[in-house]
Coordinates of C-alpha atoms and ligand atoms in Angstrom, one line a residue:
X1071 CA -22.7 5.0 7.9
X1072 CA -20.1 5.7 5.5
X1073 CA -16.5 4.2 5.5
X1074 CA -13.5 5.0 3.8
X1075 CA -10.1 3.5 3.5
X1076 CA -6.8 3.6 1.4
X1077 CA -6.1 0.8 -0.9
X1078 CA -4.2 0.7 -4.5
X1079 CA -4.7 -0.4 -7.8
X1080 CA -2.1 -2.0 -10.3
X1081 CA -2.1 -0.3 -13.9
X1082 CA 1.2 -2.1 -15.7
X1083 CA 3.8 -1.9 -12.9
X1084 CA 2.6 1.2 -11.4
X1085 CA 0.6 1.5 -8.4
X1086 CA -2.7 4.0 -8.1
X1087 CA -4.7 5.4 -5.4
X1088 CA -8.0 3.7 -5.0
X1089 CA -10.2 4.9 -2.1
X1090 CA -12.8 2.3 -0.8
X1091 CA -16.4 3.6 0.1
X1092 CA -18.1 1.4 1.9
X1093 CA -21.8 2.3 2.6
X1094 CA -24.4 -0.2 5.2
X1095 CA -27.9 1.6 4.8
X1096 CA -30.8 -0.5 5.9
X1097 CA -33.0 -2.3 3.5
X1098 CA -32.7 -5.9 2.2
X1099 CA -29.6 -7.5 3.2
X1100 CA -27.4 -7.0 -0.4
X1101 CA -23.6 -6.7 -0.8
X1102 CA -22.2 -4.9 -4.3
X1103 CA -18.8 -3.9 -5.7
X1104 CA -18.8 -0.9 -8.2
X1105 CA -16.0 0.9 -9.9
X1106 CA -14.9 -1.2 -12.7
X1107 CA -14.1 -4.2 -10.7
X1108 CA -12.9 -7.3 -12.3
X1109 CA -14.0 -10.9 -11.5
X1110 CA -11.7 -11.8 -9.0
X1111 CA -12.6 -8.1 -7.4
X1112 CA -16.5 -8.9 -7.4
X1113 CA -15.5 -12.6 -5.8
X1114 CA -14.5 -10.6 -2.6
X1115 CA -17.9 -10.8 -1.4
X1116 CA -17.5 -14.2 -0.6
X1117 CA -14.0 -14.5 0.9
X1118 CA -14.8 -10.9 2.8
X1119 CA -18.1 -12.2 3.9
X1120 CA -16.4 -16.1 5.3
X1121 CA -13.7 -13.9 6.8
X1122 CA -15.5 -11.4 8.7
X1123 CA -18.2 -14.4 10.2
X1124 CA -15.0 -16.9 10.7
X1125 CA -13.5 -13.8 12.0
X1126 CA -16.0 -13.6 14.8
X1127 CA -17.4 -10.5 13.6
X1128 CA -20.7 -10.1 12.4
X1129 CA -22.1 -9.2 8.8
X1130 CA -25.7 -7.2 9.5
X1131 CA -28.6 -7.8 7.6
X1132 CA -27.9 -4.7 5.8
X1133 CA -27.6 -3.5 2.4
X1134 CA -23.8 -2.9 1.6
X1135 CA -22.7 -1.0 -1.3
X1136 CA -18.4 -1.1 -1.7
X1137 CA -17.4 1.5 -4.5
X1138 CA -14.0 1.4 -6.3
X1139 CA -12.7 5.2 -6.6
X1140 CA -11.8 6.6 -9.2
X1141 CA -14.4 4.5 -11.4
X1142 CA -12.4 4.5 -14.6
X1143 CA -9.6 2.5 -13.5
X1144 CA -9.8 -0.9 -13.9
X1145 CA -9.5 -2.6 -10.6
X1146 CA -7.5 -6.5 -11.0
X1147 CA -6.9 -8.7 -8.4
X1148 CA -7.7 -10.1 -4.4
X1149 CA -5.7 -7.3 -2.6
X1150 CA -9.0 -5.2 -2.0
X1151 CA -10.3 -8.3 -0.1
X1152 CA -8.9 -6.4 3.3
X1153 CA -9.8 -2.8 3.0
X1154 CA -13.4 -4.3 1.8
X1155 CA -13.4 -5.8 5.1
X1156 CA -12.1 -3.0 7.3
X1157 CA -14.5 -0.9 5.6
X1158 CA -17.5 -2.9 6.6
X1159 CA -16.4 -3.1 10.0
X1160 CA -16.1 0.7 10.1
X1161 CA -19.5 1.2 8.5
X1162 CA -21.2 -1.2 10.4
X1163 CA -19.9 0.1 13.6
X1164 CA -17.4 -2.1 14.5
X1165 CA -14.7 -0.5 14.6
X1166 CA -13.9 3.1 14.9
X1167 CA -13.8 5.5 12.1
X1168 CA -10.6 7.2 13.2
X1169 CA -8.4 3.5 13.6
X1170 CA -8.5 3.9 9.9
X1171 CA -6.3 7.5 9.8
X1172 CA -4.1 7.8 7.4
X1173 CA -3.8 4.0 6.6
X1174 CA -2.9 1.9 3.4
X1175 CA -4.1 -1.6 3.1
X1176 CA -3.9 -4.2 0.7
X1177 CA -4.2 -7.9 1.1
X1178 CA -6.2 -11.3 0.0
X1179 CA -8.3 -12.8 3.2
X1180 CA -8.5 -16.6 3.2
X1181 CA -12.2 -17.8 4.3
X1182 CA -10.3 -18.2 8.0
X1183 CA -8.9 -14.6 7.8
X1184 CA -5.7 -14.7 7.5
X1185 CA -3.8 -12.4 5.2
X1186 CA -2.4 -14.1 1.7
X1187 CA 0.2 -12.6 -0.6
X1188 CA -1.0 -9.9 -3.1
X1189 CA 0.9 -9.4 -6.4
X1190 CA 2.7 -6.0 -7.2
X1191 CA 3.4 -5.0 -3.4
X1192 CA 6.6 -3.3 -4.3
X1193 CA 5.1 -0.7 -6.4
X1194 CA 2.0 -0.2 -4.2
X1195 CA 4.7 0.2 -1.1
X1196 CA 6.2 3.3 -4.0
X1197 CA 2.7 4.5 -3.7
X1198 CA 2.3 4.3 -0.1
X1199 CA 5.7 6.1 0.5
X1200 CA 5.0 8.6 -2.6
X1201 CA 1.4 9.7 -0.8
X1202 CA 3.2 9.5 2.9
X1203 CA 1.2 7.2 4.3
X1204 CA 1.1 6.6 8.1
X1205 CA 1.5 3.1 7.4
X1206 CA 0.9 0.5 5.0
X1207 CA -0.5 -2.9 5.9
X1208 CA 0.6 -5.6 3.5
X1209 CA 0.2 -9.7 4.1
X1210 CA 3.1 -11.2 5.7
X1211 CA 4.2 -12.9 2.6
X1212 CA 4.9 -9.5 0.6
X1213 CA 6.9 -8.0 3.4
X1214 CA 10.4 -8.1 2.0
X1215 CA 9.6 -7.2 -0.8
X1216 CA 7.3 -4.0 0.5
X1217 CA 10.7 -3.4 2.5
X1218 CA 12.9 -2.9 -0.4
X1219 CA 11.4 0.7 -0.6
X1220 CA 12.3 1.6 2.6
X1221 CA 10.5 5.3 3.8
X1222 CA 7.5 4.0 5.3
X1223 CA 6.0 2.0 8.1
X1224 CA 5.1 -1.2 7.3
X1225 CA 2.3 -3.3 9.4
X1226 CA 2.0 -7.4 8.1
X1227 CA -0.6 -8.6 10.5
X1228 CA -1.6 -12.6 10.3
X1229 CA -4.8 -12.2 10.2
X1230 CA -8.0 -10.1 10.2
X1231 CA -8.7 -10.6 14.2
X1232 CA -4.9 -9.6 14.7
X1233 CA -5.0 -7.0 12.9
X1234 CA -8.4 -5.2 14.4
X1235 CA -7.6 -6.1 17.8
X1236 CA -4.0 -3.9 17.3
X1237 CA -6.5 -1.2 15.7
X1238 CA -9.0 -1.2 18.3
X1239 CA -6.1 -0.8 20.8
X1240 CA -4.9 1.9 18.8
X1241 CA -1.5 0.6 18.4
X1242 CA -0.6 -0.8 15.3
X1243 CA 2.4 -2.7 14.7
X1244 CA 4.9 -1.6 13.0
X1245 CA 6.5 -5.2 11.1
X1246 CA 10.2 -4.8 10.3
X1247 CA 10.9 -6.4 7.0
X1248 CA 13.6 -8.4 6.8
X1249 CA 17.6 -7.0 6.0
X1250 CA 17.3 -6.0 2.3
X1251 CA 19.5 -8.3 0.0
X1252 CA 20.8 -8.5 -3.0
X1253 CA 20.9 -11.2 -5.6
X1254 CA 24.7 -12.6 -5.5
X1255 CA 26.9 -11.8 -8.4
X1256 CA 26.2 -13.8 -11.5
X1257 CA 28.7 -16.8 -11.4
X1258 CA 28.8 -17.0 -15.2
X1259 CA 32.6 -15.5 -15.7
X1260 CA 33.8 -14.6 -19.8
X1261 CA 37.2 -16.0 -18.6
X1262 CA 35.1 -19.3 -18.6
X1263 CA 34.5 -19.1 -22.1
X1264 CA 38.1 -20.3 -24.2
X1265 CA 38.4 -18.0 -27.2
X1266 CA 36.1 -16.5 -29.5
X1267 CA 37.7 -13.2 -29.1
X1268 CA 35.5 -11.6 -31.9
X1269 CA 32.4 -12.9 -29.8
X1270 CA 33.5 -11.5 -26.4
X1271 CA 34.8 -7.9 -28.5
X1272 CA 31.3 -8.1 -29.8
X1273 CA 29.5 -8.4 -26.3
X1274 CA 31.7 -5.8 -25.1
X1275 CA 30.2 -3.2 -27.6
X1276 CA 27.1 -4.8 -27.3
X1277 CA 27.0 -3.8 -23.2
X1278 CA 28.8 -0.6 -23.8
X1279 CA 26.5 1.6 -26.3
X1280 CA 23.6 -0.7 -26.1
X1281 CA 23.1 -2.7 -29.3
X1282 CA 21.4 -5.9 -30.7
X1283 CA 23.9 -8.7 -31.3
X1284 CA 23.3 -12.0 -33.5
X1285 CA 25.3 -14.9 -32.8
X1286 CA 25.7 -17.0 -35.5
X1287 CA 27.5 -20.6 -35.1
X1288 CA 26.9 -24.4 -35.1
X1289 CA 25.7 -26.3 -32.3
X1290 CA 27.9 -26.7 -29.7
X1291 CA 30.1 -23.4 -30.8
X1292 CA 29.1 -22.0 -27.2
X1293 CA 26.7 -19.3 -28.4
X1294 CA 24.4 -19.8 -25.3
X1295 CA 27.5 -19.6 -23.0
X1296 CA 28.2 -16.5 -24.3
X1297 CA 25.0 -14.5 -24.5
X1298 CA 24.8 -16.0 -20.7
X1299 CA 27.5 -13.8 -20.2
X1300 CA 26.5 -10.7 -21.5
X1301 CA 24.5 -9.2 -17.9
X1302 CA 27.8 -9.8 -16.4
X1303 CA 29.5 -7.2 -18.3
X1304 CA 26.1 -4.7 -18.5
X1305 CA 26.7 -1.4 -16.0
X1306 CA 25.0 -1.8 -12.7
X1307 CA 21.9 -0.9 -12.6
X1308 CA 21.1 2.1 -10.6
X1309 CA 18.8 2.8 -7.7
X1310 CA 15.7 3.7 -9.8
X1311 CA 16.8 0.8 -12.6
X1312 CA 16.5 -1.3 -10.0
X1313 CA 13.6 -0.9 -8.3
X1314 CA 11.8 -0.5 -12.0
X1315 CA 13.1 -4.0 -12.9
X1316 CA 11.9 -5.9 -9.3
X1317 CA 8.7 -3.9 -9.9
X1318 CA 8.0 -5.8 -12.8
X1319 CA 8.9 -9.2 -11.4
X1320 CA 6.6 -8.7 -8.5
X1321 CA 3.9 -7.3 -10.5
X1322 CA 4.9 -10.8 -12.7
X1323 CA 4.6 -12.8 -9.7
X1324 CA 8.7 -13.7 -10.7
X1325 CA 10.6 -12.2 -7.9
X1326 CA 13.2 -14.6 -6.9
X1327 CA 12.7 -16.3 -3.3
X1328 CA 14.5 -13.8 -0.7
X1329 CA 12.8 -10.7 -2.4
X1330 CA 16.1 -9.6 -3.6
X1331 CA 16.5 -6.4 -5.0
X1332 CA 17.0 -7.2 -8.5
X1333 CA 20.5 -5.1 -8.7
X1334 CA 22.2 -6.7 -12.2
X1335 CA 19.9 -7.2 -15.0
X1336 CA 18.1 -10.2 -16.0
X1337 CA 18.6 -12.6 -18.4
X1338 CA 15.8 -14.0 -20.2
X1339 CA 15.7 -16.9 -22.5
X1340 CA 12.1 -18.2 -23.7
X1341 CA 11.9 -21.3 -25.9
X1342 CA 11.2 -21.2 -29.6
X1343 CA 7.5 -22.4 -28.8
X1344 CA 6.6 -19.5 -27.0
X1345 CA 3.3 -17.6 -28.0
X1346 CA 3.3 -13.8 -28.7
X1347 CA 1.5 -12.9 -25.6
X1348 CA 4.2 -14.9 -24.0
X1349 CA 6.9 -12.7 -25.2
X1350 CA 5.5 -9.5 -25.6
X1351 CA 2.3 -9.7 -22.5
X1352 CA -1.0 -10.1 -22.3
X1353 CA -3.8 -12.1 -20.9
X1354 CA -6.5 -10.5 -18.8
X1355 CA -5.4 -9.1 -16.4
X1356 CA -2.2 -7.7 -18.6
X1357 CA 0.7 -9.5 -17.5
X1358 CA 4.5 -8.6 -18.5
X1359 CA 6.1 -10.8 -21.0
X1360 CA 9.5 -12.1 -21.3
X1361 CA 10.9 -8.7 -22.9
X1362 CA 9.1 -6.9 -19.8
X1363 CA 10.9 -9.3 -17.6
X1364 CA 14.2 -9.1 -19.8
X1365 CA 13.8 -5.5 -18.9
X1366 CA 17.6 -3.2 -18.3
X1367 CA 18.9 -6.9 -19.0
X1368 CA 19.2 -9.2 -21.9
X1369 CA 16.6 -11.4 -23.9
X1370 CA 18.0 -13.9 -25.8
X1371 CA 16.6 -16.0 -28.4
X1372 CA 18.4 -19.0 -29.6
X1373 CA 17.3 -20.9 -32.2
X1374 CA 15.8 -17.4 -33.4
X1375 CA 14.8 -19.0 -36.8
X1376 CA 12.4 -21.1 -35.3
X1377 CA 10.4 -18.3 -33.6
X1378 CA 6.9 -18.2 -35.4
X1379 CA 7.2 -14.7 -37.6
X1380 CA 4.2 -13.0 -36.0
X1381 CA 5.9 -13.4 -33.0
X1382 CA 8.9 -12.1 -33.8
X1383 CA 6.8 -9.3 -35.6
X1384 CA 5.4 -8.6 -32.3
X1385 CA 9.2 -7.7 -30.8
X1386 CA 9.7 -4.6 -33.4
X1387 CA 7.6 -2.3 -31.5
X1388 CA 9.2 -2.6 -28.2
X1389 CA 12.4 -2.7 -29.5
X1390 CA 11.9 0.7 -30.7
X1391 CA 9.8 2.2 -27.9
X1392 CA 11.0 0.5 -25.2
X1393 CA 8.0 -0.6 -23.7
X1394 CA 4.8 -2.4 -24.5
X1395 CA 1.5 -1.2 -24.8
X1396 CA -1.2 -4.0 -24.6
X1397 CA -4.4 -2.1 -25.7
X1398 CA -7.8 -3.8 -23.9
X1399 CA -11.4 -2.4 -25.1
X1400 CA -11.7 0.3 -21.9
X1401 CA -7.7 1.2 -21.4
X1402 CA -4.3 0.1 -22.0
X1403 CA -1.8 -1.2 -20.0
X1404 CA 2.3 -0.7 -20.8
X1405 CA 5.3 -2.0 -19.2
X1406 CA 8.7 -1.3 -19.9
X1407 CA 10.8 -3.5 -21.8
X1408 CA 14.5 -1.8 -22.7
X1409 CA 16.1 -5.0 -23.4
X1410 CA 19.2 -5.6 -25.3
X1411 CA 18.4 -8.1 -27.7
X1412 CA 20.7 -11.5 -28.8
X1413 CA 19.9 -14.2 -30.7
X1414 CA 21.9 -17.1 -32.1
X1415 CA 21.5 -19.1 -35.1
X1416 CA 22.9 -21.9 -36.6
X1417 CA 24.8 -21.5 -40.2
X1418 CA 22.4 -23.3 -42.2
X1419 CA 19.7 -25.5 -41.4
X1420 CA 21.4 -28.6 -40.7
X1421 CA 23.7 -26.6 -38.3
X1422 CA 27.3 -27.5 -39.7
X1423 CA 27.9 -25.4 -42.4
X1424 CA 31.5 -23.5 -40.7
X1425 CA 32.3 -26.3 -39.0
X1426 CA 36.1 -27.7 -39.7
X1427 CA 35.0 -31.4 -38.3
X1428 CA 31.7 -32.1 -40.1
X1429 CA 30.6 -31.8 -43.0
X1430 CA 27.5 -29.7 -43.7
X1431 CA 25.0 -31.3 -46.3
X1432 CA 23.2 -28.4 -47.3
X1433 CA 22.4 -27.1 -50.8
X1434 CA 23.6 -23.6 -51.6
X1435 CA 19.8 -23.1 -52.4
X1436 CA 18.4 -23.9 -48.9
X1437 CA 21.0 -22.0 -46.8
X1438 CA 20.3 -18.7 -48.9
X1439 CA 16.6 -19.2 -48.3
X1440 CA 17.6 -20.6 -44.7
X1441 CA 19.0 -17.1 -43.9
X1442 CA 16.6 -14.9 -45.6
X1443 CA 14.2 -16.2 -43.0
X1444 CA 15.7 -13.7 -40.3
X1445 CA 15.0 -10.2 -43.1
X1446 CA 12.3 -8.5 -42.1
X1447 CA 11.3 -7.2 -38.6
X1448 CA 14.8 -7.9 -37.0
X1449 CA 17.7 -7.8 -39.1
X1450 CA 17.1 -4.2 -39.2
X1451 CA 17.4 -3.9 -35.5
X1452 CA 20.7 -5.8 -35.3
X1453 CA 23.8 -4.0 -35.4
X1454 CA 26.3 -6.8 -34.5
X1455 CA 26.4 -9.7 -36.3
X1456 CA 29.3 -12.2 -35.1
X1457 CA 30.1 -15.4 -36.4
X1458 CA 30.8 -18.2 -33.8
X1459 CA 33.1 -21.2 -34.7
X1460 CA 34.0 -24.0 -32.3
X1461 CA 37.5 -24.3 -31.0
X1462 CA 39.5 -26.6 -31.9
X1463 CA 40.0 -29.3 -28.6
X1464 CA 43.5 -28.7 -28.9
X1465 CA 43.6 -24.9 -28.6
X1466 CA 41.4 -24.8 -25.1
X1467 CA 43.6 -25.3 -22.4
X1468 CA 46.3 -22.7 -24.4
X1469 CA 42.8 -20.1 -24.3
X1470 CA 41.4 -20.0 -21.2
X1471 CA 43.0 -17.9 -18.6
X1472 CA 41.4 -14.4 -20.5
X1473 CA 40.0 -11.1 -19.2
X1474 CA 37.4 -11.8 -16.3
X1475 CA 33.9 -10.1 -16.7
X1476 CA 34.6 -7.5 -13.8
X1477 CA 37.5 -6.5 -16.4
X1478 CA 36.0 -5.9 -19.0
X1479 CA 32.9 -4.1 -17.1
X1480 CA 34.7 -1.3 -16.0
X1481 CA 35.3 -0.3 -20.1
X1482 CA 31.6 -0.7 -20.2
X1483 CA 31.5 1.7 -17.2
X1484 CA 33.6 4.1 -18.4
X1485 CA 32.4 3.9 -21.8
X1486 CA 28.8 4.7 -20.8
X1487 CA 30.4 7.7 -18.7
X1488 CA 30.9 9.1 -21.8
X1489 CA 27.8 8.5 -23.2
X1490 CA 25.7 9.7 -20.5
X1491 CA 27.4 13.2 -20.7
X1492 CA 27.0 13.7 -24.4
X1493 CA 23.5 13.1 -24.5
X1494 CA 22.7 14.8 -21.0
X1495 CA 20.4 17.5 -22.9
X1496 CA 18.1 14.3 -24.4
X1497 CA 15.5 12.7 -23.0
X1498 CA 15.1 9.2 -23.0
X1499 CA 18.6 8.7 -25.1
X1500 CA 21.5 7.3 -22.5
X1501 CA 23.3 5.0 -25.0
X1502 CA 25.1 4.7 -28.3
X1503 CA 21.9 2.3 -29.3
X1504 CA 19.2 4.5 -29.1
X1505 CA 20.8 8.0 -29.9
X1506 CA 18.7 9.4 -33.1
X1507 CA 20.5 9.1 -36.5
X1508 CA 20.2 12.8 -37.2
X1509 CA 21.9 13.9 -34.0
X1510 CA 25.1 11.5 -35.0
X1511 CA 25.2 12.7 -38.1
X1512 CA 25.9 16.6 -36.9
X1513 CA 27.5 16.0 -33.2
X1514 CA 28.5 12.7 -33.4
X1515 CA 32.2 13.4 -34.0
X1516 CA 32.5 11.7 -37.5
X1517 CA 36.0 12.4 -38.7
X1518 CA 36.7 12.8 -41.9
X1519 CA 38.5 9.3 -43.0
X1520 CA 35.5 7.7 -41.1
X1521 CA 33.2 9.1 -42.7
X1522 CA 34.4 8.6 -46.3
X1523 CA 34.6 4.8 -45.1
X1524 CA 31.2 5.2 -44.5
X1525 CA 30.2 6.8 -47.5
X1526 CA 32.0 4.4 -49.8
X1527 CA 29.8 1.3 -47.8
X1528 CA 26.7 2.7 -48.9
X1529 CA 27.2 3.9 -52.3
X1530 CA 28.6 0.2 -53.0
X1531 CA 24.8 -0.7 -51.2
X1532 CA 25.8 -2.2 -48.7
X1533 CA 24.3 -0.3 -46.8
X1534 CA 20.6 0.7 -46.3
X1535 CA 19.1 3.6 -44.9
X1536 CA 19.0 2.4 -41.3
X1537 CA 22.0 0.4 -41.7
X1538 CA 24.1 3.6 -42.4
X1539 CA 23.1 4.9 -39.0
X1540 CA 23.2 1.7 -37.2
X1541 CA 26.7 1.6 -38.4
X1542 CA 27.6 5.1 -37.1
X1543 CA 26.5 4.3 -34.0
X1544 CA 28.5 1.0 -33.4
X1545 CA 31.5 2.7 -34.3
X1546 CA 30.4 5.8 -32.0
X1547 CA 30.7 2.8 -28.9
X1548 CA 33.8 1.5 -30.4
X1549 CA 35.6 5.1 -30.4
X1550 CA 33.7 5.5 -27.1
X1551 CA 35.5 2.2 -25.9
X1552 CA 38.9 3.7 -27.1
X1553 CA 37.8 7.0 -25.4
X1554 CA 38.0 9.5 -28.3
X1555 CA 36.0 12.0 -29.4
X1556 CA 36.7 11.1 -33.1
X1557 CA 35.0 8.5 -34.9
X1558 CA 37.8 7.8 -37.2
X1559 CA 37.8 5.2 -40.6
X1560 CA 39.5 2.2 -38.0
X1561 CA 35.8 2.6 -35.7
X1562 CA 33.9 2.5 -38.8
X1563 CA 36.0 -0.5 -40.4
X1564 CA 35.5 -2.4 -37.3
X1565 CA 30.9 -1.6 -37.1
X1566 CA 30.8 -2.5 -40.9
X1567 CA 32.7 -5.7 -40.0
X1568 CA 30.2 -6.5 -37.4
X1569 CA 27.3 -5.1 -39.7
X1570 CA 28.9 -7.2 -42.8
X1571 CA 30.1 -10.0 -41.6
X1572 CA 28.6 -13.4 -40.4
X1573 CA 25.3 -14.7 -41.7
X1574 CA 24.5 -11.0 -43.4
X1575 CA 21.3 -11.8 -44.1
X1576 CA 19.3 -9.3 -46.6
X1577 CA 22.7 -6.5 -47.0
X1578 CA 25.0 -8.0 -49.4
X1579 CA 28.4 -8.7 -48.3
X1580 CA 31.5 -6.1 -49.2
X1581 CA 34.1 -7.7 -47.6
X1582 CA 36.3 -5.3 -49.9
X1583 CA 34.9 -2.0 -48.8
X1584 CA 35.6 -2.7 -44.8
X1585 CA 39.7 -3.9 -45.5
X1586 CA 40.7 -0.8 -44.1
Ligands
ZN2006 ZN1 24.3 -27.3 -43.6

């Protein structure tokens, strides 16, 4: 007899519908998985077939045939280990057709039967609530995290046995997940940080409209301290943010212990060594990389020299899309990755080259070809560049006391207030950062002093293409900041000093066109 019940299938960090046929015909005793199942799918026969026996059911001598539908989705993972075993137990008569009603199950079966954590519950709990499921089951370990979507019954049964003998009685129980929390504030406070006042008004634009930053110092100037800042200043994120960026920890396998609703976004700082499918995805199954997991929050790279270049090369296309696309031979896979993007570098390579108490060592030569190192795939994608110099011992104590982060958020807020009106009528544009050059350069408010400024900076060339537009839209946040409409020559001076400035890179340096 035929058997079929509800399960779900991960494609990036969305869930799909996957209905599991299971046919027992007589014939010779045989047991096969189709529809596109990977190994670990087709290595259910074993841990169904130990759990079902250990189970103290029984496993005829029939000829089983489990099919995946639809076929063309590629079907990844353990979690189809339990309805591959309800379905047998339907179609081989052990349990009644009508138990399964309605029902969503996913789960991994240990050879004793117990149920074992299954990656990506949270999205396949958004399916399960999407579809209005009667209930989903779900292993004990992914209950929390199921329970963040809230909207639909959840059942997180032990163990096989358990589980049928509620069925059979024709009472499942409903498990309550535990109280939803939320990841305590970060701790990291900018009043911690003494000084660099450029650096902090940089982050502050930076979290406002949106935009790469580039923190350029010597060691021990406190660029990690301040890029550690920067999530504490980001807006909240909402609802829908929110659930977006825990669905791609638990599809990672990286929620944080508690399940936590991921409410502020993440910061995420991968070493130098990394590899590109490291920081961009991959493997097989695709799994998000540290821009995925950077997602709505920060990735910083320090030490962003020493990156290997196809690595960084890797970064430009989900810096401009937003997401990442990892193409396989049969179908392709993509994950969000809207990151705000810092790095830090040191002056010149042996690190000292601003710094008042040592003395750098460098030739003239090396530092040019030192910096040049950073043209290419990137530079073009920064619109901040800030120089970082240590404080002097002396001034700290006279420094600290500053603005705390909560502060300065609510600018942030209330800059991207402003933002989120004016670009109401386009999709997939809610920030300074991402608004299309085109659409500045007719609404975008550009007064007339500003944009004579503006003018003057490329026709000197110090400016290219991009760069003109990446400028305008720094000084769009920094009007946005001072809450008018205008962008006047004062907004522009201050994005061409952050364009200009520290570390320029391939753009030449005009100190005298941005005096004004
Ligand atoms: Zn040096």
């Amino acid at each position: 007899m035929l058997a079929a019940i509800r399960s779900a299938a991960l494609v990036g960090i969305d869930a799909y519908a996957v209905t599991v046929e299971v046919d027992a015909a007589p014939g010779l005793p045989q047991f096969a998985i189709v529809g596109l199942p990977a190994g670990a799918v087709k290595e259910s026969r074993e841990r169904v077939g130990a759990a079902l026996t250990n189970g103290g059911f029984t496993l005829p001598p029939r000829r089983i045939t489990v099919n995946l539908a639809p076929a063309d989705i590629r079907k990844e993972g353990t979690g189809f280990d339990l309805p591959i075993a309800l379905g047998i137990l339907v179609s081989t008569g052990q349990l009644p057709a009508a138990c399964l009603d309605g029902l969503m199950a996913v789960g991994e079966l240990g050879l004793d039967g117990t149920l074992r954590a299954v990656r990506g519950a949270l999205p396949v709990a958004m399916l399960a609530k999407r579809m209005r499921q009667r209930s989903l089951i779900v292993p004990p370990a992914n209950i929390a995290e199921a329970g963040l979507v809230g909207g639909v019954a959840l059942s997180a049964p032990l163990a096989l046995q358990a589980l049928v003998n509620e069925l059979r009685g024709g009472a499942l129980r409903e498990t309550l997940p535990p109280p939803r929390l939320t990841i305590p504030e970060d701790v990291d406070d900018l009043s911690d940080v003494a000084g660099q006042e450029t650096a902090k008004r940089a982050l502050e634009i930076a979290a406002a409209g949106g935009h790469n930053a580039l923190l350029t110092g010597p060691p021990g100037a406190g660029k990690t301290m301040l890029a550690r800042r920067l999530p504490g200043i980001l807006p909240a994120l909402s609802e829908r943010e929110a659930l977006e960026v825990t669905a791609v920890h638990s599809v990672a396998g990286t929620l944080p212990s508690g399940c936590a609703l991921v409410r502020r976004g993440p910061f995420r700082a991968p070493h130098h060594t990394i590899s590109d499918a490291g920081l961009i995805g991959g493997g097989n199954p695709p799994r998000p990389g540290e821009v995925s997991l950077a997602h709505h929050g920060v990735l910083f790279l320090d030490e962003v020299l020493e990156f290997r270049r196809h690595v960084l090369e890797a970064l430009r296309q989900p810096l401009e899309d937003g997401r990442v696309v990892i193409a396989r031979a049969a179908h392709s896979v993509s994950f969000p990755a809207r990151v705000l993007l810092v790095g830090a570098m040191n002056p010149c390579p042996c690190g000292y080259a601003w710094d008042a108490n040592r003395t750098c060592v460098c030739a003239a030569g090396d530092i040019t070809r030192y910096r040049a190192r950073l043209s290419g795939p990137l530079i073009d994608r920064i619109d901040l560049r800030v120089e970082v110099r240590a404080v002097a011992v002396g001034s700290l104590a006279a420094a600290r006391g500053t603005e705390r982060s909560r502060d300065v958020r609510q600018r942030v807020d209330a800059a991207r207030l402003i933002q989120r009106a004016r670009y109401k009528a386009l999709a997939h544009v809610a920030c300074n950062g991402r608004a299309p050059g085109r659409w500045l350069d007719a609404r975008g408010g550009l007064a007339d002093d500003g944009h004579r400024l503006l003018v003057k900076a490329a026709e000197h060339g110090a400016l290219t293409a991009r760069g003109y537009h990446r400028t305008l839209r720094v000084a769009r946040t920094i009007a946005d900041l001072d809450a008018d409409p205008k962008i006047r020559a004062p907004h522009i001076a201050e994005a061409l000093r952050f364009r200009l400035g520290a570390a320029a890179g391939p753009e030449t340096e005009a100190p005298h066109l941005v005096s004004a």
